[in-house]
Coordinates of C-alpha atoms and ligand atoms in Angstrom, one line a residue:
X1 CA -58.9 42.1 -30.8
X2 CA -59.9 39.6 -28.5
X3 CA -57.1 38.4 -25.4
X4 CA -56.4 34.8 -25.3
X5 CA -58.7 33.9 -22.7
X6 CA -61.7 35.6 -24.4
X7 CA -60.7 33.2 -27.8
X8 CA -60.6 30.0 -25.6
X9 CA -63.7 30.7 -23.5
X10 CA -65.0 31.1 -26.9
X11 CA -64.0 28.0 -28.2
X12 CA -65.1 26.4 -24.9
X13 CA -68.3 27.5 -25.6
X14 CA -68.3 26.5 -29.2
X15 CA -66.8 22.9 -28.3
X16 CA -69.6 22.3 -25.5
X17 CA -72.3 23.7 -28.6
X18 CA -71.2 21.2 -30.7
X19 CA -71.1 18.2 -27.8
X20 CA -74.8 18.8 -26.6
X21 CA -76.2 18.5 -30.2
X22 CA -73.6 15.4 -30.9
X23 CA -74.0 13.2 -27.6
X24 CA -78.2 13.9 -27.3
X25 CA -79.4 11.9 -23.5
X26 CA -81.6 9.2 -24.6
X27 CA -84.7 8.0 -23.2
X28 CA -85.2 4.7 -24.0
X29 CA -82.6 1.6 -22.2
X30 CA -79.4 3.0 -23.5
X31 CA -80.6 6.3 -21.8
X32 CA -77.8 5.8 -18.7
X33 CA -74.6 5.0 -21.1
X34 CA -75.9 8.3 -22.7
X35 CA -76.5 10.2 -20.0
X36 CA -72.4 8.9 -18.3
X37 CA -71.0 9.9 -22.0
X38 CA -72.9 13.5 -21.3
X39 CA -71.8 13.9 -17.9
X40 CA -67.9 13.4 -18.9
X41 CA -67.4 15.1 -22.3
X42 CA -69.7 18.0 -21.1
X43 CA -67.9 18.6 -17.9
X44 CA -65.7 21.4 -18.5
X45 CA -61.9 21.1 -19.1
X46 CA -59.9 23.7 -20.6
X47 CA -60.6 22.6 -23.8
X48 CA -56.9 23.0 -25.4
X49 CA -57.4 19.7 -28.2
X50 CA -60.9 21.9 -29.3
X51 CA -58.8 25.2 -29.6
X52 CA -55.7 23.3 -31.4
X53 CA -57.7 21.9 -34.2
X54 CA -60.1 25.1 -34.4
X55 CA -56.8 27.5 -34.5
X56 CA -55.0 25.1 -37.4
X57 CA -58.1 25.1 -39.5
X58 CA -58.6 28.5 -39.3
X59 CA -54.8 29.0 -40.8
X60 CA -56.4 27.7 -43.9
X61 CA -59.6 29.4 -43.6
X62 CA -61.8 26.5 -42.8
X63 CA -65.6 26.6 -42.3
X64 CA -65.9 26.4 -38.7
X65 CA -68.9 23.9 -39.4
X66 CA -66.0 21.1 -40.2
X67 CA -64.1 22.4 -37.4
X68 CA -66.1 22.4 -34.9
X69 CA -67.5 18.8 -35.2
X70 CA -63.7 17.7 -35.5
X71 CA -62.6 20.1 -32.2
X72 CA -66.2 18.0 -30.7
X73 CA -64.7 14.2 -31.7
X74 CA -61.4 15.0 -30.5
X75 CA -62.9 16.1 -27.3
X76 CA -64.5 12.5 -26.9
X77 CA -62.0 11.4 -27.8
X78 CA -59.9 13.1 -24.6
X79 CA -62.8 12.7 -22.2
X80 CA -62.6 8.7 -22.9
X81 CA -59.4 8.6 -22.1
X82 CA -59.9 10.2 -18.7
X83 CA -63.1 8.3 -18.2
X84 CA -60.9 4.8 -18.4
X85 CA -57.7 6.5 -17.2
X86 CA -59.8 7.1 -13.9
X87 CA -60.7 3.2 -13.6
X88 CA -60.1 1.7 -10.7
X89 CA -57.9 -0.6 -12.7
X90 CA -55.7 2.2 -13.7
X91 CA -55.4 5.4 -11.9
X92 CA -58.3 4.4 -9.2
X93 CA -59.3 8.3 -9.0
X94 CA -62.3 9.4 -7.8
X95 CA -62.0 13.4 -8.7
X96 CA -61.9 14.5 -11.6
X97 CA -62.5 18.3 -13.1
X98 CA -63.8 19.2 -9.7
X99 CA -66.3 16.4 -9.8
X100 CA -66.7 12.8 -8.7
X101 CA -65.4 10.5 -11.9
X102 CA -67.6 8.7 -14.1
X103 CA -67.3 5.4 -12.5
X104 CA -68.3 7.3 -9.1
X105 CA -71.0 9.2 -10.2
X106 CA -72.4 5.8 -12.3
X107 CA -70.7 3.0 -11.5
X108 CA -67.5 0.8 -13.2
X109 CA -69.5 -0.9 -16.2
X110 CA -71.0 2.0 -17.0
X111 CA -68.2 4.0 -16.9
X112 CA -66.3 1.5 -19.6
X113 CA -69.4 1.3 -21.6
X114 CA -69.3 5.4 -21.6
X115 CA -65.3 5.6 -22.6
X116 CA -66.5 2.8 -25.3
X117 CA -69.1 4.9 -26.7
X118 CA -67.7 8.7 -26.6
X119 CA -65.0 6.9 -28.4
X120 CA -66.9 5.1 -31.1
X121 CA -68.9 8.3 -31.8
X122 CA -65.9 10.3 -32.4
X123 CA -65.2 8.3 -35.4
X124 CA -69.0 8.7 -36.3
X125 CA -68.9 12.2 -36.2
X126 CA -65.8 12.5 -38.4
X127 CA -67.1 9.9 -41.0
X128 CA -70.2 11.8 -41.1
X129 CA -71.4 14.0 -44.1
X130 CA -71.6 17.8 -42.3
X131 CA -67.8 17.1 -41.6
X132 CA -66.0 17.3 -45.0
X133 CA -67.7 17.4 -48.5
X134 CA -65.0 15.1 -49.5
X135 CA -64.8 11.6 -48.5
X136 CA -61.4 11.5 -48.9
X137 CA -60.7 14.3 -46.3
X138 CA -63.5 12.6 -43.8
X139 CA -61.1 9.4 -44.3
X140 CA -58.1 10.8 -43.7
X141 CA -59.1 12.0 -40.7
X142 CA -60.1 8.7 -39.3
X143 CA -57.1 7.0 -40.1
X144 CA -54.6 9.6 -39.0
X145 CA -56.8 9.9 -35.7
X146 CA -56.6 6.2 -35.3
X147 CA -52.8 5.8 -35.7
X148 CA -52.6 8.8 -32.9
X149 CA -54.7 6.9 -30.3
X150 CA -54.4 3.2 -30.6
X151 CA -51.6 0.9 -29.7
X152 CA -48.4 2.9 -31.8
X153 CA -50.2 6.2 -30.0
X154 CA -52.3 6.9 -26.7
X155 CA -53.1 3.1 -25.7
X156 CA -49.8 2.3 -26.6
X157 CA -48.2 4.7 -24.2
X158 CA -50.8 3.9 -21.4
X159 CA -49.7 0.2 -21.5
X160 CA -46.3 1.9 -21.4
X161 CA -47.0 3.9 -18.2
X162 CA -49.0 1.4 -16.2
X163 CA -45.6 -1.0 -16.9
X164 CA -43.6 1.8 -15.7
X165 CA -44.3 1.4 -12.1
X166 CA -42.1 -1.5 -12.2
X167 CA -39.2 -0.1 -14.3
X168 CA -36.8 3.1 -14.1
X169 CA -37.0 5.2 -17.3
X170 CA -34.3 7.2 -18.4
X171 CA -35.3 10.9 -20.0
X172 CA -35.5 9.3 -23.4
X173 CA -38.1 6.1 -22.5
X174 CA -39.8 9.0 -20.3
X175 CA -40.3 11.3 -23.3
X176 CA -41.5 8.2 -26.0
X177 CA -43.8 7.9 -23.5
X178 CA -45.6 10.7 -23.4
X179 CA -44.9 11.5 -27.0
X180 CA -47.5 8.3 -27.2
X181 CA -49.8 9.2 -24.4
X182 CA -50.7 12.6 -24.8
X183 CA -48.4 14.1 -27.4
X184 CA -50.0 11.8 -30.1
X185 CA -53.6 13.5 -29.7
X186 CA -52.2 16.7 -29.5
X187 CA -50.2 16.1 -32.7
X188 CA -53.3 14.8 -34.0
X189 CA -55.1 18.4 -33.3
X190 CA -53.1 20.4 -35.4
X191 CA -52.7 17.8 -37.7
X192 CA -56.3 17.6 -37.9
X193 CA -56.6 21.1 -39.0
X194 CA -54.4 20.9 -42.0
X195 CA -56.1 18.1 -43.3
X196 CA -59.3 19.9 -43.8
X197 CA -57.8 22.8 -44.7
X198 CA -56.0 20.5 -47.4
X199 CA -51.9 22.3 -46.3
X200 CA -48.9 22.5 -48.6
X201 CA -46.2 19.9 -47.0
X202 CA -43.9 22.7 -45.6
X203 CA -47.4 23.7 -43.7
X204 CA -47.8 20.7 -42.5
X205 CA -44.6 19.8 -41.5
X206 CA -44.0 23.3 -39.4
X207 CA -47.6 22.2 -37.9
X208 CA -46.2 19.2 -36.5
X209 CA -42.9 20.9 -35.3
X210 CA -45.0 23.1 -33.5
X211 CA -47.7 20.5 -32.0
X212 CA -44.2 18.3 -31.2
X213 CA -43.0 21.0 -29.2
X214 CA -46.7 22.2 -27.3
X215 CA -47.1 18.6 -26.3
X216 CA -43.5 17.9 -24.3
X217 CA -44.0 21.5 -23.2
X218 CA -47.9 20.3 -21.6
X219 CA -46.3 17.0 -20.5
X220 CA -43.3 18.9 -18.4
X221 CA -46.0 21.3 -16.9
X222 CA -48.6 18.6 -16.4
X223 CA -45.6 17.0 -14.2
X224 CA -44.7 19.9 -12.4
X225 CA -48.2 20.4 -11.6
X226 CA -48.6 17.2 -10.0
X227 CA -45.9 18.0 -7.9
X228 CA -46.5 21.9 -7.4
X229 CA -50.2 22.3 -8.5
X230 CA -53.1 23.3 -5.9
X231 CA -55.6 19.9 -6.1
X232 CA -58.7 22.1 -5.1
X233 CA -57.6 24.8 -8.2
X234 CA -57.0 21.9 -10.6
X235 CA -60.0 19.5 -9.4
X236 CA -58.2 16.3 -9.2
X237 CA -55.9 14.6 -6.8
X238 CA -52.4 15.7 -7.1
X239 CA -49.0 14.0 -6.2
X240 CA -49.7 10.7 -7.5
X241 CA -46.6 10.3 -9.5
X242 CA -44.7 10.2 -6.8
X243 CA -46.9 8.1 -4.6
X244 CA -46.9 5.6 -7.0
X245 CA -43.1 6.0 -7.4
X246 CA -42.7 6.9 -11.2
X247 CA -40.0 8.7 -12.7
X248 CA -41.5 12.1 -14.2
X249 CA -39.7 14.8 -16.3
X250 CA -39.5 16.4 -13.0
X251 CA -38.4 13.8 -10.8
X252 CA -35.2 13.0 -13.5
X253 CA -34.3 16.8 -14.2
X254 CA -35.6 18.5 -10.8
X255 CA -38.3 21.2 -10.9
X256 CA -36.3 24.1 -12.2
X257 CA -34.4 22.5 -15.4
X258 CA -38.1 20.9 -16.1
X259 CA -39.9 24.5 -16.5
X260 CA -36.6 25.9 -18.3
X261 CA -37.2 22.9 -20.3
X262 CA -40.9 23.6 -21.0
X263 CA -39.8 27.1 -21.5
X264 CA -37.5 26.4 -24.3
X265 CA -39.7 23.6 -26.0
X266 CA -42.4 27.0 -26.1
X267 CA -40.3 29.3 -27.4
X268 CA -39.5 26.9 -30.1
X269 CA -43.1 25.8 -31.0
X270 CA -44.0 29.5 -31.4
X271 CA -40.6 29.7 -34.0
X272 CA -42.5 27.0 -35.9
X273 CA -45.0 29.1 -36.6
X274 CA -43.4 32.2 -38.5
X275 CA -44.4 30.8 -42.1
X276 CA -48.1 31.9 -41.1
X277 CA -47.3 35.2 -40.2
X278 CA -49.8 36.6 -38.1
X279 CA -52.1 34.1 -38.7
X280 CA -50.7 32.0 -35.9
X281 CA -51.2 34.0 -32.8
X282 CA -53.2 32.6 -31.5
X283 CA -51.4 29.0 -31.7
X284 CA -48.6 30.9 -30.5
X285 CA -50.8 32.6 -27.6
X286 CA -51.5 28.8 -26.5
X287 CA -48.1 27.6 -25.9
X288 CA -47.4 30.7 -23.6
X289 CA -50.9 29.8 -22.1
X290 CA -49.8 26.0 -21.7
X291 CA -46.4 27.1 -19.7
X292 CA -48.1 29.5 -17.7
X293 CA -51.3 27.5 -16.7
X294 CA -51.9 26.9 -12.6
X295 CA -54.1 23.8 -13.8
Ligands
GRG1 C1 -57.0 4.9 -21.0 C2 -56.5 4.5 -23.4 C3 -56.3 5.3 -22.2 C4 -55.5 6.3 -22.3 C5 -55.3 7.3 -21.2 C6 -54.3 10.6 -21.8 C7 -54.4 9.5 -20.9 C8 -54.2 8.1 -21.5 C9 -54.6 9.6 -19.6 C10 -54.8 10.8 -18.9 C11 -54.1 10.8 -17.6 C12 -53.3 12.1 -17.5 C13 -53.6 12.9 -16.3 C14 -52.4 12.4 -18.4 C15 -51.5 13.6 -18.3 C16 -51.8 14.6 -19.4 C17 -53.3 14.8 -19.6 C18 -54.0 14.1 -20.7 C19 -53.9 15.7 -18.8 C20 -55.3 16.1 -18.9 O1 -55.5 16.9 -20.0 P1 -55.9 18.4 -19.8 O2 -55.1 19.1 -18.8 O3 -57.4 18.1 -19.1 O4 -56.1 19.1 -21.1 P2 -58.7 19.0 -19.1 O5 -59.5 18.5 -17.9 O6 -58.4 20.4 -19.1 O7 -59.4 18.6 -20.4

């Protein structure tokens, strides 16, 4: 049996597969919004979204043809975010997975013109044919993924955290938050999974308790990394929440009750997963991996 690492690399590699055949560089005008969307979805990442949706399908025995191009729209889907969450009028970063950001590399129109289009193509590629026999499955999964990234989801929770620099959140306006900003895409993941894998209710449901839990538990870590994390290990600039004075899980709770915290929220999603038996191990081997991770 593989370890964990050997199933993600995997799925790294599988994910990456999927992106160079999905995002092809051009050669005619549109070649340099091409080649940006290339450089930023094929630029590594521990691909954790890919191996959410790939693990969930797999539960219900999926062809890994459907998953894969799902794991790959997701993917964009998370590398668009960065690309515009890098901007200078939002984070103003200029490292980012080791690597200049788009809008270095390129330059700022480009780099909005690249989010635009690994985003618009992630909808392409789950509308398209090879995804789903089923047109109803291919449409589910473009509504539910754009409830879980427009303005009730991930945009929503950016506009929440840019407006935060000027207010004080308690735990509980800290926590909606992220539940919108990253915890709807991770939610999406799994959720992602049982859709093509067409789950009982009691599936899905125990699939979202799960994915609820893994996404506070990455949020708490992501904080504590920020604070704690090695910016050369992690490839990006670290202490910014506090530099730009936001409250954090681990500003409001302290460093040690946040990773209890994470902890618990861990040990609970891996609970969530005892109706699938064995089948979930590796689900359950990625919530470890997500308390554990040094980046
Ligand atoms: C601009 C619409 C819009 C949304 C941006 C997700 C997001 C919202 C911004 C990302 C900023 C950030 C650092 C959020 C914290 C959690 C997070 C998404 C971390 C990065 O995800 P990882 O650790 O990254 O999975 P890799 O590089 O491994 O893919």
């Amino acid at each position: 049996m593989n370890s964990f690492q050997d199933e993600l690399a995997e799925i790294a590699r599988l994910t990456d597969d999927a992106l160079d055949r999905l995002i092809p560089a051009g050669d005619g005008p549109e070649a340099q919004v091409l080649s940006a969307m290339r450089y930023s979805a094929l630029a590594g990442g521990k691909r954790i979204r890919p191996l959410l949706v790939i693990a969930s399908a797999d539960l219900f025995n999926v062809s890994r043809t459907s998953s894969e191009r799902v794991a790959a729209a997701v993917e964009m889907v998370h590398a668009y975010s960065l690309v515009h969450d890098d901007l200078p009028a939002m984070d103003n970063d200029d490292l980012r997975r080791g690597r200049p950001t788009c809008h270095m590399e390129f330059d700022e129109a480009t780099a909005i013109l690249a989010g635009d289009g690994l985003l618009t193509l992630a909808f392409e590629v789950l509308a398209g044919d090879e995804t789903h026999s089923l047109g109803e499955i291919r449409a589910e999964l473009a509504l539910e993924l754009a409830r879980a990234i427009g303005a009730h989801g991930m945009v929503g929770g950016q506009m929440l955290d840019l407006m935060a620099a000027d207010h004080e959140l308690d735990v509980h306006e800290i926590t909606r938050l992220q539940r919108m900003k990253t915890g709807a895409l991770i939610s999406y993941s799994c959720q992602a999974g049982a859709i093509l894998g067409k789950a009982a209710e009691n599936q899905r449901h125990m699939l979202a308790a799960y994915a609820h839990d893994l996404g506070l538990a990455f949020q708490i870590i992501d904080d504590l990394l920020d604070v704690e994390g090695d910016a050369e290990e992690m490839g990006k600039r670290t202490g910014k929440d506090g530099q730009a004075g936001k409250a954090t899980f681990v500003s409001l709770l302290g460093p040690e009750r946040a990773r209890e915290q994470a902890n618990i929220l861990a040990d609970q999603a891996i609970k969530h997963l005892e109706i699938f038996a064995e089948k979930g191990d590796l689900l359950g081997d990625l919530a470890e991996f997500v308390v554990r991770r040094r980046k």
